[in-house]
Amino acid sequence: MNIEPYQRVSLTADFPGHGLKKGDIVTLVEYVEHPSGDERGCVVEVFNAVGESIDVAVVPRSAIEPLSSDEILAIRRHSRAI
């Protein structure tokens, strides 16, 4: 399934280098090709609970999934938040 840019998506894996955890909601910014032809990547932007941008990361395409209507959002502290 191809997710359109600027949609909110959830992460399917942890990314400790960015302080991100499976289930976190991020915004897909764009797709990028892997330099050696491996799995396509996704540039995602991370926002805090009040809508301020706090990070940008590149994750594999397999690490994002669309949100669905049977999911609810939750809040957790982010160590790298400004």
PDB file of N, CA and C in Angstrom, residues 1-67:
ATOM      1  N   MET A   1       0.840  -1.174   0.000  1.00  0.00           N
ATOM      2  CA  MET A   1       0.000   0.000   0.000  1.00  0.00           C
ATOM      3  C   MET A   1       0.889   1.242   0.000  1.00  0.00           C
ATOM      4  N   ASN A   2       0.587   2.183  -0.846  1.00  0.00           N
ATOM      5  CA  ASN A   2       1.344   3.421  -0.937  1.00  0.00           C
ATOM      6  C   ASN A   2       0.638   4.499  -0.126  1.00  0.00           C
ATOM      7  N   ILE A   3       1.287   5.001   0.896  1.00  0.00           N
ATOM      8  CA  ILE A   3       0.736   6.061   1.732  1.00  0.00           C
ATOM      9  C   ILE A   3       1.162   7.397   1.141  1.00  0.00           C
ATOM     10  N   GLU A   4       0.226   8.298   1.009  1.00  0.00           N
ATOM     11  CA  GLU A   4       0.516   9.617   0.452  1.00  0.00           C
ATOM     12  C   GLU A   4       1.325  10.453   1.447  1.00  0.00           C
ATOM     13  N   PRO A   5       2.231  11.287   0.954  1.00  0.00           N
ATOM     14  CA  PRO A   5       2.967  12.191   1.842  1.00  0.00           C
ATOM     15  C   PRO A   5       2.029  13.104   2.634  1.00  0.00           C
ATOM     16  N   TYR A   6       2.509  13.562   3.774  1.00  0.00           N
ATOM     17  CA  TYR A   6       1.835  14.469   4.695  1.00  0.00           C
ATOM     18  C   TYR A   6       0.658  13.824   5.417  1.00  0.00           C
ATOM     19  N   GLN A   7       0.661  12.483   5.471  1.00  0.00           N
ATOM     20  CA  GLN A   7      -0.316  11.751   6.263  1.00  0.00           C
ATOM     21  C   GLN A   7       0.337  11.331   7.575  1.00  0.00           C
ATOM     22  N   ARG A   8      -0.444  11.296   8.636  1.00  0.00           N
ATOM     23  CA  ARG A   8       0.065  10.769   9.900  1.00  0.00           C
ATOM     24  C   ARG A   8       0.085   9.248   9.798  1.00  0.00           C
ATOM     25  N   VAL A   9       1.140   8.657  10.286  1.00  0.00           N
ATOM     26  CA  VAL A   9       1.322   7.207  10.269  1.00  0.00           C
ATOM     27  C   VAL A   9       1.872   6.774  11.623  1.00  0.00           C
ATOM     28  N   SER A  10       1.802   5.467  11.896  1.00  0.00           N
ATOM     29  CA  SER A  10       2.408   4.976  13.132  1.00  0.00           C
ATOM     30  C   SER A  10       3.646   4.160  12.803  1.00  0.00           C
ATOM     31  N   LEU A  11       4.569   4.146  13.741  1.00  0.00           N
ATOM     32  CA  LEU A  11       5.798   3.376  13.581  1.00  0.00           C
ATOM     33  C   LEU A  11       5.556   1.930  13.994  1.00  0.00           C
ATOM     34  N   THR A  12       6.162   1.000  13.276  1.00  0.00           N
ATOM     35  CA  THR A  12       6.031  -0.426  13.588  1.00  0.00           C
ATOM     36  C   THR A  12       7.285  -0.973  14.259  1.00  0.00           C
ATOM     37  N   ALA A  13       8.220  -0.092  14.595  1.00  0.00           N
ATOM     38  CA  ALA A  13       9.478  -0.501  15.235  1.00  0.00           C
ATOM     39  C   ALA A  13       9.992   0.649  16.094  1.00  0.00           C
ATOM     40  N   ASP A  14      10.901   0.320  17.015  1.00  0.00           N
ATOM     41  CA  ASP A  14      11.567   1.330  17.835  1.00  0.00           C
ATOM     42  C   ASP A  14      12.751   1.918  17.069  1.00  0.00           C
ATOM     43  N   PHE A  15      13.032   3.200  17.304  1.00  0.00           N
ATOM     44  CA  PHE A  15      14.203   3.881  16.755  1.00  0.00           C
ATOM     45  C   PHE A  15      14.862   4.653  17.895  1.00  0.00           C
ATOM     46  N   PRO A  16      15.636   3.947  18.732  1.00  0.00           N
ATOM     47  CA  PRO A  16      16.224   4.550  19.925  1.00  0.00           C
ATOM     48  C   PRO A  16      17.097   5.770  19.648  1.00  0.00           C
ATOM     49  N   GLY A  17      17.750   5.804  18.510  1.00  0.00           N
ATOM     50  CA  GLY A  17      18.595   6.949  18.176  1.00  0.00           C
ATOM     51  C   GLY A  17      17.820   8.246  18.061  1.00  0.00           C
ATOM     52  N   HIS A  18      16.521   8.143  17.840  1.00  0.00           N
ATOM     53  CA  HIS A  18      15.650   9.315  17.750  1.00  0.00           C
ATOM     54  C   HIS A  18      14.685   9.380  18.928  1.00  0.00           C
ATOM     55  N   GLY A  19      14.798   8.426  19.854  1.00  0.00           N
ATOM     56  CA  GLY A  19      13.885   8.393  20.996  1.00  0.00           C
ATOM     57  C   GLY A  19      12.474   7.994  20.605  1.00  0.00           C
ATOM     58  N   LEU A  20      12.329   7.282  19.482  1.00  0.00           N
ATOM     59  CA  LEU A  20      11.015   6.895  18.988  1.00  0.00           C
ATOM     60  C   LEU A  20      10.714   5.434  19.319  1.00  0.00           C
ATOM     61  N   LYS A  21       9.427   5.153  19.561  1.00  0.00           N
ATOM     62  CA  LYS A  21       9.000   3.804  19.910  1.00  0.00           C
ATOM     63  C   LYS A  21       7.885   3.330  18.989  1.00  0.00           C
ATOM     64  N   LYS A  22       7.793   2.011  18.868  1.00  0.00           N
ATOM     65  CA  LYS A  22       6.710   1.393  18.105  1.00  0.00           C
ATOM     66  C   LYS A  22       5.384   1.971  18.588  1.00  0.00           C
ATOM     67  N   GLY A  23       4.549   2.369  17.640  1.00  0.00           N
ATOM     68  CA  GLY A  23       3.255   2.951  17.976  1.00  0.00           C
ATOM     69  C   GLY A  23       3.242   4.468  17.995  1.00  0.00           C
ATOM     70  N   ASP A  24       4.422   5.110  17.985  1.00  0.00           N
ATOM     71  CA  ASP A  24       4.452   6.573  17.932  1.00  0.00           C
ATOM     72  C   ASP A  24       3.854   7.048  16.615  1.00  0.00           C
ATOM     73  N   ILE A  25       3.190   8.194  16.669  1.00  0.00           N
ATOM     74  CA  ILE A  25       2.585   8.789  15.481  1.00  0.00           C
ATOM     75  C   ILE A  25       3.545   9.841  14.930  1.00  0.00           C
ATOM     76  N   VAL A  26       3.842   9.745  13.637  1.00  0.00           N
ATOM     77  CA  VAL A  26       4.716  10.687  12.946  1.00  0.00           C
ATOM     78  C   VAL A  26       4.046  11.087  11.638  1.00  0.00           C
ATOM     79  N   THR A  27       4.575  12.088  10.977  1.00  0.00           N
ATOM     80  CA  THR A  27       4.037  12.513   9.676  1.00  0.00           C
ATOM     81  C   THR A  27       5.005  12.109   8.579  1.00  0.00           C
ATOM     82  N   LEU A  28       4.508  11.381   7.593  1.00  0.00           N
ATOM     83  CA  LEU A  28       5.306  11.002   6.428  1.00  0.00           C
ATOM     84  C   LEU A  28       5.529  12.245   5.578  1.00  0.00           C
ATOM     85  N   VAL A  29       6.787  12.576   5.327  1.00  0.00           N
ATOM     86  CA  VAL A  29       7.108  13.759   4.527  1.00  0.00           C
ATOM     87  C   VAL A  29       7.363  13.364   3.077  1.00  0.00           C
ATOM     88  N   GLU A  30       8.234  12.370   2.874  1.00  0.00           N
ATOM     89  CA  GLU A  30       8.520  11.929   1.508  1.00  0.00           C
ATOM     90  C   GLU A  30       9.192  10.564   1.530  1.00  0.00           C
ATOM     91  N   TYR A  31       9.211   9.936   0.371  1.00  0.00           N
ATOM     92  CA  TYR A  31       9.916   8.669   0.192  1.00  0.00           C
ATOM     93  C   TYR A  31      11.292   8.970  -0.392  1.00  0.00           C
ATOM     94  N   VAL A  32      12.280   8.159  -0.012  1.00  0.00           N
ATOM     95  CA  VAL A  32      13.624   8.299  -0.558  1.00  0.00           C
ATOM     96  C   VAL A  32      14.141   6.925  -0.958  1.00  0.00           C
ATOM     97  N   GLU A  33      14.900   6.887  -2.016  1.00  0.00           N
ATOM     98  CA  GLU A  33      15.486   5.639  -2.472  1.00  0.00           C
ATOM     99  C   GLU A  33      16.726   5.320  -1.653  1.00  0.00           C
ATOM    100  N   HIS A  34      16.952   4.053  -1.394  1.00  0.00           N
ATOM    101  CA  HIS A  34      18.156   3.625  -0.677  1.00  0.00           C
ATOM    102  C   HIS A  34      19.333   3.736  -1.642  1.00  0.00           C
ATOM    103  N   PRO A  35      20.481   4.260  -1.199  1.00  0.00           N
ATOM    104  CA  PRO A  35      21.617   4.464  -2.110  1.00  0.00           C
ATOM    105  C   PRO A  35      22.134   3.187  -2.758  1.00  0.00           C
ATOM    106  N   SER A  36      21.976   2.042  -2.104  1.00  0.00           N
ATOM    107  CA  SER A  36      22.463   0.790  -2.705  1.00  0.00           C
ATOM    108  C   SER A  36      21.325  -0.088  -3.221  1.00  0.00           C
ATOM    109  N   GLY A  37      20.135   0.483  -3.339  1.00  0.00           N
ATOM    110  CA  GLY A  37      19.019  -0.253  -3.921  1.00  0.00           C
ATOM    111  C   GLY A  37      18.247  -1.107  -2.941  1.00  0.00           C
ATOM    112  N   ASP A  38      18.553  -1.035  -1.652  1.00  0.00           N
ATOM    113  CA  ASP A  38      17.796  -1.785  -0.647  1.00  0.00           C
ATOM    114  C   ASP A  38      16.417  -1.156  -0.459  1.00  0.00           C
ATOM    115  N   GLU A  39      15.781  -1.498   0.628  1.00  0.00           N
ATOM    116  CA  GLU A  39      14.415  -1.032   0.897  1.00  0.00           C
ATOM    117  C   GLU A  39      14.319   0.491   0.866  1.00  0.00           C
ATOM    118  N   ARG A  40      13.261   0.964   0.228  1.00  0.00           N
ATOM    119  CA  ARG A  40      12.975   2.393   0.160  1.00  0.00           C
ATOM    120  C   ARG A  40      12.814   2.947   1.577  1.00  0.00           C
ATOM    121  N   GLY A  41      13.195   4.209   1.768  1.00  0.00           N
ATOM    122  CA  GLY A  41      13.072   4.844   3.067  1.00  0.00           C
ATOM    123  C   GLY A  41      11.974   5.888   3.076  1.00  0.00           C
ATOM    124  N   CYS A  42      11.650   6.349   4.268  1.00  0.00           N
ATOM    125  CA  CYS A  42      10.646   7.388   4.453  1.00  0.00           C
ATOM    126  C   CYS A  42      11.215   8.463   5.364  1.00  0.00           C
ATOM    127  N   VAL A  43      11.123   9.688   4.925  1.00  0.00           N
ATOM    128  CA  VAL A  43      11.455  10.802   5.791  1.00  0.00           C
ATOM    129  C   VAL A  43      10.196  11.099   6.593  1.00  0.00           C
ATOM    130  N   VAL A  44      10.327  11.077   7.921  1.00  0.00           N
ATOM    131  CA  VAL A  44       9.183  11.358   8.787  1.00  0.00           C
ATOM    132  C   VAL A  44       9.512  12.522   9.702  1.00  0.00           C
ATOM    133  N   GLU A  45       8.506  13.308  10.018  1.00  0.00           N
ATOM    134  CA  GLU A  45       8.669  14.420  10.946  1.00  0.00           C
ATOM    135  C   GLU A  45       7.923  14.087  12.224  1.00  0.00           C
ATOM    136  N   VAL A  46       8.560  14.394  13.344  1.00  0.00           N
ATOM    137  CA  VAL A  46       7.996  14.092  14.659  1.00  0.00           C
ATOM    138  C   VAL A  46       7.507  15.399  15.276  1.00  0.00           C
ATOM    139  N   PHE A  47       6.287  15.380  15.759  1.00  0.00           N
ATOM    140  CA  PHE A  47       5.697  16.549  16.407  1.00  0.00           C
ATOM    141  C   PHE A  47       5.384  16.216  17.858  1.00  0.00           C
ATOM    142  N   ASN A  48       5.475  17.233  18.728  1.00  0.00           N
ATOM    143  CA  ASN A  48       5.070  17.006  20.110  1.00  0.00           C
ATOM    144  C   ASN A  48       3.546  17.136  20.217  1.00  0.00           C
ATOM    145  N   ALA A  49       3.012  16.993  21.416  1.00  0.00           N
ATOM    146  CA  ALA A  49       1.560  16.969  21.617  1.00  0.00           C
ATOM    147  C   ALA A  49       0.880  18.292  21.277  1.00  0.00           C
ATOM    148  N   VAL A  50       1.635  19.389  21.254  1.00  0.00           N
ATOM    149  CA  VAL A  50       1.028  20.682  20.918  1.00  0.00           C
ATOM    150  C   VAL A  50       1.319  21.115  19.486  1.00  0.00           C
ATOM    151  N   GLY A  51       1.870  20.193  18.677  1.00  0.00           N
ATOM    152  CA  GLY A  51       2.035  20.446  17.256  1.00  0.00           C
ATOM    153  C   GLY A  51       3.341  21.069  16.824  1.00  0.00           C
ATOM    154  N   GLU A  52       4.324  21.132  17.730  1.00  0.00           N
ATOM    155  CA  GLU A  52       5.629  21.698  17.371  1.00  0.00           C
ATOM    156  C   GLU A  52       6.531  20.597  16.825  1.00  0.00           C
ATOM    157  N   SER A  53       7.232  20.888  15.748  1.00  0.00           N
ATOM    158  CA  SER A  53       8.160  19.935  15.160  1.00  0.00           C
ATOM    159  C   SER A  53       9.366  19.773  16.077  1.00  0.00           C
ATOM    160  N   ILE A  54       9.713  18.507  16.410  1.00  0.00           N
ATOM    161  CA  ILE A  54      10.844  18.281  17.313  1.00  0.00           C
ATOM    162  C   ILE A  54      11.935  17.401  16.709  1.00  0.00           C
ATOM    163  N   ASP A  55      11.670  16.740  15.582  1.00  0.00           N
ATOM    164  CA  ASP A  55      12.701  15.889  14.992  1.00  0.00           C
ATOM    165  C   ASP A  55      12.292  15.480  13.585  1.00  0.00           C
ATOM    166  N   VAL A  56      13.276  15.104  12.800  1.00  0.00           N
ATOM    167  CA  VAL A  56      13.079  14.509  11.478  1.00  0.00           C
ATOM    168  C   VAL A  56      13.952  13.270  11.439  1.00  0.00           C
ATOM    169  N   ALA A  57      13.408  12.178  10.908  1.00  0.00           N
ATOM    170  CA  ALA A  57      14.149  10.918  10.847  1.00  0.00           C
ATOM    171  C   ALA A  57      13.884  10.245   9.509  1.00  0.00           C
ATOM    172  N   VAL A  58      14.786   9.343   9.135  1.00  0.00           N
ATOM    173  CA  VAL A  58      14.566   8.490   7.966  1.00  0.00           C
ATOM    174  C   VAL A  58      14.435   7.070   8.486  1.00  0.00           C
ATOM    175  N   VAL A  59      13.323   6.421   8.127  1.00  0.00           N
ATOM    176  CA  VAL A  59      13.050   5.053   8.566  1.00  0.00           C
ATOM    177  C   VAL A  59      12.722   4.204   7.345  1.00  0.00           C
ATOM    178  N   PRO A  60      12.876   2.875   7.439  1.00  0.00           N
ATOM    179  CA  PRO A  60      12.508   2.019   6.314  1.00  0.00           C
ATOM    180  C   PRO A  60      10.999   2.071   6.050  1.00  0.00           C
ATOM    181  N   ARG A  61      10.620   1.865   4.809  1.00  0.00           N
ATOM    182  CA  ARG A  61       9.192   1.863   4.447  1.00  0.00           C
ATOM    183  C   ARG A  61       8.420   0.846   5.283  1.00  0.00           C
ATOM    184  N   SER A  62       9.021  -0.283   5.590  1.00  0.00           N
ATOM    185  CA  SER A  62       8.341  -1.320   6.362  1.00  0.00           C
ATOM    186  C   SER A  62       8.098  -0.908   7.814  1.00  0.00           C
ATOM    187  N   ALA A  63       8.648   0.228   8.249  1.00  0.00           N
ATOM    188  CA  ALA A  63       8.515   0.666   9.638  1.00  0.00           C
ATOM    189  C   ALA A  63       7.377   1.656   9.847  1.00  0.00           C
ATOM    190  N   ILE A  64       6.557   1.884   8.814  1.00  0.00           N
ATOM    191  CA  ILE A  64       5.390   2.747   8.987  1.00  0.00           C
ATOM    192  C   ILE A  64       4.136   2.023   8.509  1.00  0.00           C
ATOM    193  N   GLU A  65       3.008   2.415   9.098  1.00  0.00           N
ATOM    194  CA  GLU A  65       1.725   1.888   8.649  1.00  0.00           C
ATOM    195  C   GLU A  65       0.672   2.974   8.820  1.00  0.00           C
ATOM    196  N   PRO A  66      -0.375   2.924   7.996  1.00  0.00           N
ATOM    197  CA  PRO A  66      -1.412   3.949   8.117  1.00  0.00           C
ATOM    198  C   PRO A  66      -2.162   3.803   9.439  1.00  0.00           C
ATOM    199  N   LEU A  67      -2.749   4.895   9.882  1.00  0.00           N
ATOM    200  CA  LEU A  67      -3.600   4.863  11.064  1.00  0.00           C
ATOM    201  C   LEU A  67      -4.958   4.288  10.679  1.00  0.00           C
TER     202      LEU A  67
END
